XYZ file of C-alpha atoms in Angstrom:
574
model
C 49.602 -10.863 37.377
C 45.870 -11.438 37.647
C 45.003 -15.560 38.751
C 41.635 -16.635 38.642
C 38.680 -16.076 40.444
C 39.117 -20.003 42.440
C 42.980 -19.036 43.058
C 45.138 -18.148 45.700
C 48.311 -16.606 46.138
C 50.301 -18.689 48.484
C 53.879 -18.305 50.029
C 55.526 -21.486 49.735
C 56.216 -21.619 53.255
C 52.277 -21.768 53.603
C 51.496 -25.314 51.174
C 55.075 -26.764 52.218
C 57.907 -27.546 55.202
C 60.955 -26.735 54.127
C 63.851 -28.885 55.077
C 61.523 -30.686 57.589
C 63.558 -32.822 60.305
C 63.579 -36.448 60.453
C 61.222 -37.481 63.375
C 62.442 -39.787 66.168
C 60.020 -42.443 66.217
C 60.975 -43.720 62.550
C 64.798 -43.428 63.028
C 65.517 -47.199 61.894
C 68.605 -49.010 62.631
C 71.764 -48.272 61.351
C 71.984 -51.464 58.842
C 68.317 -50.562 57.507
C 68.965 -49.938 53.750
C 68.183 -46.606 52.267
C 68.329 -44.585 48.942
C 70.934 -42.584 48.343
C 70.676 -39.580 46.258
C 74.019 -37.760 45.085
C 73.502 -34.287 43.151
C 75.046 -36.265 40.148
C 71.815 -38.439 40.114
C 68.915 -35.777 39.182
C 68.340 -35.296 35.453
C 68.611 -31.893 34.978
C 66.783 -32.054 31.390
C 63.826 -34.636 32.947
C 63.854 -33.569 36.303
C 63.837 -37.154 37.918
C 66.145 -39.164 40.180
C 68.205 -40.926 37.331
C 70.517 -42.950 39.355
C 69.507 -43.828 43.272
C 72.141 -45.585 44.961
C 71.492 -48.189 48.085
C 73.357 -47.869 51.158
C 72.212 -47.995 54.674
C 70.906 -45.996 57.391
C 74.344 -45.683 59.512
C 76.405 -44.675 56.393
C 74.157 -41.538 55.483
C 72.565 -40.660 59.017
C 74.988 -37.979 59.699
C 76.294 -35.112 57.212
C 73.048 -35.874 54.629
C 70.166 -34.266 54.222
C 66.937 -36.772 54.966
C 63.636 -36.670 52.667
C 60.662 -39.556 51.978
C 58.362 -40.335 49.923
C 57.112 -37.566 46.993
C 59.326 -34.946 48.992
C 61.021 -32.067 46.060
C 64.237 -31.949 46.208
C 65.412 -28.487 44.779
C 69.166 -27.807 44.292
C 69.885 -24.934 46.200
C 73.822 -24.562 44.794
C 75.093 -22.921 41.684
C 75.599 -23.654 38.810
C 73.165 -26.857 39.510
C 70.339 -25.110 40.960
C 70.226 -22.811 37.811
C 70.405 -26.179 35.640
C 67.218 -27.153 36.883
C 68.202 -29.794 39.144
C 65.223 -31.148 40.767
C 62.688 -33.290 41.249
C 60.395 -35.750 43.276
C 61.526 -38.431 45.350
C 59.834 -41.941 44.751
C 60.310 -45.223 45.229
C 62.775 -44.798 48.430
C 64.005 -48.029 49.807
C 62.350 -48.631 52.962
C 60.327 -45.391 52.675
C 63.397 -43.461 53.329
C 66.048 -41.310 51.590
C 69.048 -39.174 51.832
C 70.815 -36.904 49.735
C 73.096 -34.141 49.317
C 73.107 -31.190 51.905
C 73.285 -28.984 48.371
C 69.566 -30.368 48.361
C 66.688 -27.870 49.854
C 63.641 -30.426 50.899
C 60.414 -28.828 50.224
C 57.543 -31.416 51.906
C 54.205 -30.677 50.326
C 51.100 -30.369 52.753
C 47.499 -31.827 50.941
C 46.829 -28.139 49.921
C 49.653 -28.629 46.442
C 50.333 -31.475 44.661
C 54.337 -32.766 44.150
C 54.477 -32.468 40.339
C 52.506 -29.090 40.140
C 55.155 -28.087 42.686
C 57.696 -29.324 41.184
C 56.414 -27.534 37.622
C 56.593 -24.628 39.036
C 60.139 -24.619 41.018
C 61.638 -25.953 38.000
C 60.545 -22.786 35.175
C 63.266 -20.770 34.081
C 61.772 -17.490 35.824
C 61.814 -19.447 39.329
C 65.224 -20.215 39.106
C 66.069 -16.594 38.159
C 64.070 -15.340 40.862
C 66.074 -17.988 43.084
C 69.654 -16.928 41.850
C 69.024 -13.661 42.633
C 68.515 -14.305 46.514
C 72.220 -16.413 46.203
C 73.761 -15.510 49.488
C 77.810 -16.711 49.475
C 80.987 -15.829 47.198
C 82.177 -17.266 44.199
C 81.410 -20.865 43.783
C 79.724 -21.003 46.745
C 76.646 -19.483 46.200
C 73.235 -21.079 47.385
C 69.876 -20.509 47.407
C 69.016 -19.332 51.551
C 65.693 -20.948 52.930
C 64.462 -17.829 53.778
C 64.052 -17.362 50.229
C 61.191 -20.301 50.249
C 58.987 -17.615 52.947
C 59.051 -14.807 50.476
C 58.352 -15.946 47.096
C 54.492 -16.274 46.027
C 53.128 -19.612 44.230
C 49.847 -19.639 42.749
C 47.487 -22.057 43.834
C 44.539 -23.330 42.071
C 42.549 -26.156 43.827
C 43.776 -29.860 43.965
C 41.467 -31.125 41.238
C 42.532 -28.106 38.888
C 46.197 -28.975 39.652
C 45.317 -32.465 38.369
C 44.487 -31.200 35.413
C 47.663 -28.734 34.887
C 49.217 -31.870 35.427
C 47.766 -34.052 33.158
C 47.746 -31.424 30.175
C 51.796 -30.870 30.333
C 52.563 -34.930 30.944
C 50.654 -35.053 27.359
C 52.615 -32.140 25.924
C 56.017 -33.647 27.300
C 55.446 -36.615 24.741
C 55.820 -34.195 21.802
C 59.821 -33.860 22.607
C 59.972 -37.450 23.721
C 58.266 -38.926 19.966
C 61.025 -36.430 18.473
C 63.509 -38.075 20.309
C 62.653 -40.913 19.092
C 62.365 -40.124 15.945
C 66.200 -38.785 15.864
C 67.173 -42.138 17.653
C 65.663 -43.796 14.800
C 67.388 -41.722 12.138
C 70.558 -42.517 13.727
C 69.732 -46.013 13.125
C 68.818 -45.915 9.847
C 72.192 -44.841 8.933
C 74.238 -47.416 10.791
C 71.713 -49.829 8.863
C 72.299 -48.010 5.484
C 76.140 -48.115 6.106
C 75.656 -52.175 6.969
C 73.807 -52.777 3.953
C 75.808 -51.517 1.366
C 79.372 -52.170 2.935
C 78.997 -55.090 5.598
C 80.119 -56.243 8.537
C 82.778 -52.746 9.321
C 85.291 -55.122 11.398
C 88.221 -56.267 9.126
C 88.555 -59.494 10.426
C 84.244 -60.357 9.490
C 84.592 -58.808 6.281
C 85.707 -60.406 3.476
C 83.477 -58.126 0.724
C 86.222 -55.548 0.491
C 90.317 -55.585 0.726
C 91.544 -54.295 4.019
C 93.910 -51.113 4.044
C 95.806 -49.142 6.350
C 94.623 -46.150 7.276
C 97.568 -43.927 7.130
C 98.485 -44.990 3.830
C 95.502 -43.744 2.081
C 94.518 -40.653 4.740
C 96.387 -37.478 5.625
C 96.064 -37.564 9.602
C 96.947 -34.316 11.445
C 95.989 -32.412 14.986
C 95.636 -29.561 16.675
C 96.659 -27.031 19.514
C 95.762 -24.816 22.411
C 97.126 -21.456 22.630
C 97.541 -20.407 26.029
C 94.643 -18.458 27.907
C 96.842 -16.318 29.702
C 97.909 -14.884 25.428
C 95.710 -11.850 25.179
C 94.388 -11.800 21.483
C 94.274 -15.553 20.741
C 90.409 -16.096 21.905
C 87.688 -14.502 20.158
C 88.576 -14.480 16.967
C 86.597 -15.951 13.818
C 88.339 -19.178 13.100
C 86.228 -21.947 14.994
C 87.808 -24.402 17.305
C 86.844 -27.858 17.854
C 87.653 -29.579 21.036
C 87.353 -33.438 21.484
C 84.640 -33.112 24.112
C 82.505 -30.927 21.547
C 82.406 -34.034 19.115
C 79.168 -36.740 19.453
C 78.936 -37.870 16.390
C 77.040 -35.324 15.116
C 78.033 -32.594 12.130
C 79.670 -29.316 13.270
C 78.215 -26.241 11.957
C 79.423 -24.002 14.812
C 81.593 -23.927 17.760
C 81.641 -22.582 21.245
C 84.575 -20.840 21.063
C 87.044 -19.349 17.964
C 90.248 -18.686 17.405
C 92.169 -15.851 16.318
C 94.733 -16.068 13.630
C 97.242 -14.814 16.370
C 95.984 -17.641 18.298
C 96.010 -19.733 15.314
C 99.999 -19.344 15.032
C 101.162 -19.250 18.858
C 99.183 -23.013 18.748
C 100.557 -24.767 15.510
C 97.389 -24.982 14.841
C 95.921 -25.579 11.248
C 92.550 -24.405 9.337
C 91.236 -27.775 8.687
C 88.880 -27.674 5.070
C 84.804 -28.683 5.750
C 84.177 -32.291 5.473
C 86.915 -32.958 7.694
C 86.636 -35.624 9.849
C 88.092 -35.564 13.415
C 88.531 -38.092 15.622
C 88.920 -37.738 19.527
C 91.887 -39.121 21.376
C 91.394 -38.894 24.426
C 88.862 -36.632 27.074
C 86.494 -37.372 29.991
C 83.935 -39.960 30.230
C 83.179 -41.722 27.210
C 85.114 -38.702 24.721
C 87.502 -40.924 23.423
C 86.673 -42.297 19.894
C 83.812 -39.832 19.413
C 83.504 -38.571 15.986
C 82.529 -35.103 14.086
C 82.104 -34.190 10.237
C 83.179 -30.327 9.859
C 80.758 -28.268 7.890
C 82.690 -25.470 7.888
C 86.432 -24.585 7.817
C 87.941 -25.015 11.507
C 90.587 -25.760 13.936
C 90.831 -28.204 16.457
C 92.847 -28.625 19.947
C 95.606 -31.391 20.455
C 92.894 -34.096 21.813
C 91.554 -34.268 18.400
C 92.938 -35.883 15.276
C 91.768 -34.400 12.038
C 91.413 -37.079 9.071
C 91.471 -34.782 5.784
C 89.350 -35.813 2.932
C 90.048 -37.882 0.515
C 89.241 -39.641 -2.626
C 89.763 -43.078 -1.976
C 88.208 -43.338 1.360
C 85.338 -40.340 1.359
C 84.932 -38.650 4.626
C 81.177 -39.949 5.188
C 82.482 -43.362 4.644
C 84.936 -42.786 6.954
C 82.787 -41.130 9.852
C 80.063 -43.742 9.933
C 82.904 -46.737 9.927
C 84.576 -44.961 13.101
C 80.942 -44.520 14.545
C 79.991 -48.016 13.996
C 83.698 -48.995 15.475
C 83.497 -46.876 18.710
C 84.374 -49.385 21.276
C 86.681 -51.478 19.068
C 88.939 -48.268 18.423
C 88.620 -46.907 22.144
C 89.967 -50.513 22.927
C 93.427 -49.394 20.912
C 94.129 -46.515 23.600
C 97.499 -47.153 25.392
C 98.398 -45.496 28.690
C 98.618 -45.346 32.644
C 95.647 -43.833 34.702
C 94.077 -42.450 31.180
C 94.528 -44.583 28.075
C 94.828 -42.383 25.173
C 94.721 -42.721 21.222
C 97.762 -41.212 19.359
C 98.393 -39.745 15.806
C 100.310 -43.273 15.456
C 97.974 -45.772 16.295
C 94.990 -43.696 14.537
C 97.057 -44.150 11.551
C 97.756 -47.704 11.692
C 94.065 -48.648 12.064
C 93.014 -51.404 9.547
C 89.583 -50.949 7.782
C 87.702 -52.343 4.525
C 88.158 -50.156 1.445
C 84.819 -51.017 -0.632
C 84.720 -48.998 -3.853
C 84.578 -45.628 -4.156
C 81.398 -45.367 -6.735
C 79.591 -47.125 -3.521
C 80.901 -44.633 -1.049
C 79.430 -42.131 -3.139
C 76.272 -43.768 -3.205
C 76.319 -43.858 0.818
C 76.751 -40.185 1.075
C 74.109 -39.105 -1.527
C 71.812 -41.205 0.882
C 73.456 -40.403 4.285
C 72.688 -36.415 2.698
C 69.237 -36.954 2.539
C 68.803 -38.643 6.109
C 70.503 -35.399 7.564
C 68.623 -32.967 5.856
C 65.339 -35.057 7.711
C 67.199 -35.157 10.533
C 68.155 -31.696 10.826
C 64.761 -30.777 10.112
C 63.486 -32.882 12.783
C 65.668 -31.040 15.002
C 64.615 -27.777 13.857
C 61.370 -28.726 14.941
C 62.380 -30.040 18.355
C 63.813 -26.489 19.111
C 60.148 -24.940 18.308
C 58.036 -27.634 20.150
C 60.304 -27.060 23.510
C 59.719 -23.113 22.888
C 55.833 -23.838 22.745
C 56.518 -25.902 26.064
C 57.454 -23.145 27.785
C 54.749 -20.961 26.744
C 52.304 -23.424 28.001
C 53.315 -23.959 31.076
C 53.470 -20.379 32.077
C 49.889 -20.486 30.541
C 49.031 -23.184 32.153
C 50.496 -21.839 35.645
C 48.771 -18.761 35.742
C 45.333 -19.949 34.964
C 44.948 -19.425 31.516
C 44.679 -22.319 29.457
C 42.779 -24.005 31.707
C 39.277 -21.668 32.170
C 37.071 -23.470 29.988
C 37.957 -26.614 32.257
C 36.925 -24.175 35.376
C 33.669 -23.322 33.729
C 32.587 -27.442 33.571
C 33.974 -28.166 36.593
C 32.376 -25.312 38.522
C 31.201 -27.421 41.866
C 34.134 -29.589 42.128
C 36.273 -26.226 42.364
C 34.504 -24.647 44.342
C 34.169 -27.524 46.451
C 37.926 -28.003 46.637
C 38.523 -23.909 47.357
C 36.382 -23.911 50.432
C 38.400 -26.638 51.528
C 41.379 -25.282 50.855
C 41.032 -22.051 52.392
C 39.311 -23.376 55.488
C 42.629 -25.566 55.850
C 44.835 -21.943 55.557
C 42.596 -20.703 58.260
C 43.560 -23.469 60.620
C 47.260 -23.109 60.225
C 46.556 -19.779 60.848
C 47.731 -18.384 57.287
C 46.140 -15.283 55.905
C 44.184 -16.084 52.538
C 45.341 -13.640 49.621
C 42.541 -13.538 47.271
C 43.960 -10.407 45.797
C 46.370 -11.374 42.841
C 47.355 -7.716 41.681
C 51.244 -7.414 42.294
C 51.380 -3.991 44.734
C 54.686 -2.881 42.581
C 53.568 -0.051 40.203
C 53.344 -1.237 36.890
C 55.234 0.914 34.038
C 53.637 3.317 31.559
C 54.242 1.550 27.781
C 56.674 4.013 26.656
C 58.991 2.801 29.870
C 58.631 -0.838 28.668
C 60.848 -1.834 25.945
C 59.169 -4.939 24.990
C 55.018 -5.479 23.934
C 52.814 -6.416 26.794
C 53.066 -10.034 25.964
C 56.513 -10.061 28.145
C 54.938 -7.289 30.558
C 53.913 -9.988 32.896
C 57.284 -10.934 33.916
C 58.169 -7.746 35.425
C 56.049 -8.542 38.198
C 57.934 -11.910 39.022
C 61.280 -10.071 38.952
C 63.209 -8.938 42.146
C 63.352 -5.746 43.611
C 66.805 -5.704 42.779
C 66.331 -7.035 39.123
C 63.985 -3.716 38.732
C 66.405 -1.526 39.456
C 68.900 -2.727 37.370
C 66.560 -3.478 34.541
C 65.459 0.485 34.781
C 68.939 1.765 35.161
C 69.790 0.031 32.421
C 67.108 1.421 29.996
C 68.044 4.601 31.306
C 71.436 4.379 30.656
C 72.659 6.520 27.599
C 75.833 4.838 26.443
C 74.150 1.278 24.626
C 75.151 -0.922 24.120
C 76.949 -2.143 27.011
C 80.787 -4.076 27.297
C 79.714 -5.938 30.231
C 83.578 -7.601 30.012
C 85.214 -4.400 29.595
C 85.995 -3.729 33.586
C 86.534 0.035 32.776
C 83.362 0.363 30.906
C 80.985 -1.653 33.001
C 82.508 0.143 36.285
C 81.244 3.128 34.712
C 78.036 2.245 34.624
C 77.722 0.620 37.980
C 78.958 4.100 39.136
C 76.307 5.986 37.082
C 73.540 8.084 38.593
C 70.958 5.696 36.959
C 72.580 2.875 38.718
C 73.025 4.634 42.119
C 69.514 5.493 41.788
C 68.208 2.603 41.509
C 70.883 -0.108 43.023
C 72.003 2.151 46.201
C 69.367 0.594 48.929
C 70.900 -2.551 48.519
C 74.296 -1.842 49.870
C 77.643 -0.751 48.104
C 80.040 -2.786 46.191
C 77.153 -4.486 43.795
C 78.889 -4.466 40.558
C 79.469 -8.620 40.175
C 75.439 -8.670 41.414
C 74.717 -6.552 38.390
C 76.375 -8.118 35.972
C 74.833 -11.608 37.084
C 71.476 -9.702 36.713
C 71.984 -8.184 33.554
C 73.014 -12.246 32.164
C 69.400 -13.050 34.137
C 67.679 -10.304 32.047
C 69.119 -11.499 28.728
C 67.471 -15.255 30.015
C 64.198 -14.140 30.492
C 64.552 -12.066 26.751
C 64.037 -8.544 28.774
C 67.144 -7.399 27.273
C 69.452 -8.744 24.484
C 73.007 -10.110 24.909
C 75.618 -10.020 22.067
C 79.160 -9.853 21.467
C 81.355 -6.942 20.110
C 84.674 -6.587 18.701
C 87.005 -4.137 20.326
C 91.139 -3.211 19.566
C 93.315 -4.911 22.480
C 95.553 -1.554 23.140
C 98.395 -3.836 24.098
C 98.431 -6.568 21.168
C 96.580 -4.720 19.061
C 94.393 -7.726 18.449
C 90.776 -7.158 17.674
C 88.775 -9.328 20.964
C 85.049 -10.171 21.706
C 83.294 -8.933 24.218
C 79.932 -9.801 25.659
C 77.516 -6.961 25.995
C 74.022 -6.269 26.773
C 71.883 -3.822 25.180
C 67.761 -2.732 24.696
C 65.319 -4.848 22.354
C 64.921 -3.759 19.345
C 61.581 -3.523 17.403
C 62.260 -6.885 15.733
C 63.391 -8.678 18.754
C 59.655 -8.719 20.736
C 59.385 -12.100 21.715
C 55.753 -13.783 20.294
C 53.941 -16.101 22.331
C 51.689 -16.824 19.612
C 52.691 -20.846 19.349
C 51.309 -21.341 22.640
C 48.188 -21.454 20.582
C 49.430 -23.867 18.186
C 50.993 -26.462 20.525
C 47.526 -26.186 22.211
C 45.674 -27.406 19.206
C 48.490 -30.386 18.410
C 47.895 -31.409 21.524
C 44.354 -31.520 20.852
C 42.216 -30.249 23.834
C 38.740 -31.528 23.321
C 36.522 -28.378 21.916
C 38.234 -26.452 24.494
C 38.866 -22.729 23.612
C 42.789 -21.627 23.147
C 43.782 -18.732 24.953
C 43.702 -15.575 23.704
C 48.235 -14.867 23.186
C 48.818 -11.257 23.060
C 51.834 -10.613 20.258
């Protein structure tokens, strides 16, 4: 990867201390207060401390890991470090904080800035990069500090950084405003729903007669077939479970049932416009609503509330929606209080007429189709997002900024380098990558994506090669006979045998990576259970195809919505 003239390539090690000790002199006493940051408080979508807590010094001082003030805390265990767990610490009681010991501290010197730091650590390359250094087993894997003195950051000057900074807290708005516009959406149909119907609690509403549920709604459930069944995963029936339902319409599932799995659950096929309700789950699950879209099952934490003509499902979902905490209020139990088929169906609502429901969901129609176009374009602006800041951290979409800024820069380079020459740090001015770059007939993807094969591991090359090399595509990743063949293969050995024997879960974490970063494509394949004789679904990987080149062209055109002053987009290669 080529940086520009005014940039560096710097180890991290070199612009930060990682996991830098607390210093004597500003121990405090034990009953000092201090933040307190659990792994549960870092918002892995923001990438900010969510939810400090306040205890004091002696409670945390031993078996915690100690930070201050605009220190980076970077997740360092599975699965959070690959969620993107991290971000700055601020506003510390007392100046000081402590954390989780799943936390690596990276301490920024004056030569990098926290939030271009923390940009950086937090791209979906990074933490590919860092997952493939995960030294442990299982569960346990974590990110070793030793990784922080081998990868590379580029490093323009301070007052460039600034500027990287500034241009991607204005693009982060975009997703933000079409939050809001969802949020707003959302309430827009609670106010439809109170406009034409009233007050939804029985007892306030005096518009409409007041009917039992039961007696006017066919209220059923579902099942879970046992994961130790071969054959009953993986088939084509989707299955809802309670925690999948947020109030939102179901077009698609996470997992599907088969019809084997189906029967073995007393399960039921449940038509679209069903409306299920959940009974019980974690957190806040219980009460939670979905509208089906298309035919599916459900498991036994859901109750399904089949349309009907008196009470039409829309009518029906919004009333429960508007009624969340009144109907969680009904669950009965011991440690968990639950909802049951029983109560569900003696739950009292208005019955307003059904030429008016009918209205409601002719309107409620149109507010989805906005919404689901809003959402639509959500998914395209966080795409752009991502282009930009790989852009924007390699140089690119900044250089007409460079050439107006020219003394400043070069102002803030001597600077910096002079500073690396005190710590003693050898200045890498050079920012060709010494690995040999592929011809373009050994690159399955357009030159657009080439640039990522130089932030890949030395590992990750060889299994991205002996994968293109191998003959048998695609590839059963799940099937252990099949995949142990091709860890076995002489394009595997080839390329995987320096790094030790016995790689084959490493490779099939890598191949997953690959799919990430689109350097491959992941998909899932039927294939005849020889013991059931149930048809299953595997995950496999195989090459790009022609069609499948990913286009960074709408880097371009989240540059000009963002509107950058006269200054130049970047030429995108497609």
């Amino acid at each position: 990867m080529t940086l520009p003239e005014t940039w560096i390539s710097a180890r991290i090690t070199d612009v930060c201390d990682v996991n830098p000790r607390m210093q004597t002199e500003i121990r405090p006493d034990d009953s000092t207060e201090v933040t307190f940051v659990p792994m549960s408080a870092v918002d892995e979508t923001t990438g900010v401390i969510a939810d400090p807590e306040t205890r004091t010094f002696g409670e945390v001082s031993k078996g915690h890991t100690s930070f201050r003030e605009r220190d980076v805390l970077f997740a360092k265990v599975t699965p959070c470090m690959e969620n993107g767990k991290a971000a700055i610490a601020g506003s510390l009681v007392n100046g000081l904080g402590f954390g989780s010991t799943e936390f690596h501290v990276l301490r920024p010197t004056d030569l990098i800035l926290a939030e271009y730091l923390l940009y950086f650590i937090r791209q979906r390359i990074f933490r590919s990069y860092a997952a493939s250094s995960f030294v442990g087993t299982g569960g346990l894997q974590r990110v070793p500090p030793g990784f922080f003195s081998r990868v590379k950051i580029p490093l323009p000057t301070r007052p460039e950084q600034q500027r990287i900074i500034e241009v991607i807290r204005q693009a982060e708005m975009l997703p933000k405003l079409r939050n809001d516009f969802d949020a707003n959406l959302t309430t827009t149909k609670h106010q439809l729903f109170l406009e034409l119907f009233g007050d939804p609690a029985p007892k306030f509403n005096e518009k409409w007669p007041i009917v039992q549920l039961g007696k006017f709604v066919d209220v059923a459930t579902g099942g879970t077939p046992s994961r130790e069944q071969l054959g009953s995963y993986g088939g084509t029936v989707p299955w809802v479970k309670s925690t999948d339902l947020k109030d939102d319409a179901i077009l698609s599932t996470d997992e599907c049932l088969s019809e084997l799995g189906i029967q073995r659950s007393n399960a039921r096929v449940y038509p679209k416009d069903t409306v299920f309700l959940a009974m019980y789950g974690q957190g806040q699950t219980r009460g939670r609503t979905g509208k089906i879209l298309i035919e599916a099952s459900c498991n036994q934490a859901c109750a399904a509330l089949l349309p009907n003509d008196e009470l039409l499902p829309d009518y029906l979902w919004v009333w429960f929606q508007l009624s969340y905490h009144w109907v969680r209020s009904l669950g009965r139990g011991g440690q968990q209080e639950n909802l049951n088929l029983d109560i569900i169906r003696r739950i009292k609502l208005p019955k307003p007429p059904v030429h008016l429901q009918r209205e409601f969901s002719k309107r409620l129609t149109a507010l989805h189709e906005s919404l689901n176009a809003s959402r639509l374009s959500r998914a395209h602006v966080g795409n752009c997002l991502e282009v930009l800041q790989i852009e924007l951290l390699r140089g690119d979409a900044t250089a007409f900024w460079r050439s107006h800024n020219y003394e400043t820069i070069s102002e803030a380079a001597n600077a910096r380098d002079n500073f690396l020459r005190e710590r003693g740090i050898k200045i890498e001015k050079s920012s060709q990558d010494a690995r040999p770059t592929p011809g373009p007939s050994e690159i399955p993807f357009r030159l657009s994506r080439a640039w990522l094969m130089n932030e890949l591991s030395e590992f990750q090359l060889g299994v991205f090669y002996a994968f293109i090399a191998y003959v048998d595509q695609p590839l059963l990743a799940e099937d252990p006979d099949i995949f142990a063949r091709f860890c076995d293969s002489a394009e595997v050995a080839e390329r995987v045998e320096p790094f030790g024997p016995a790689q084959n879960n490493r490779i099939r974490r890598t191949l997953s990576q690959l799919s990430a970063l689109g350097l491959i494509a992941k998909v899932t394949l039927p294939k005849q259970n020889q013991e059931t004789g149930g048809r299953e679904y595997l995950k496999a990987f195989r090459p790009l195809r022609e069609e499948e080149f990913t286009r960074l062209a709408d880097a371009a055109a989240l540059h000009n919505v963002l509107g950058s002053g006269g200054e130049p987009q970047p030429e995108i290669e497609s």
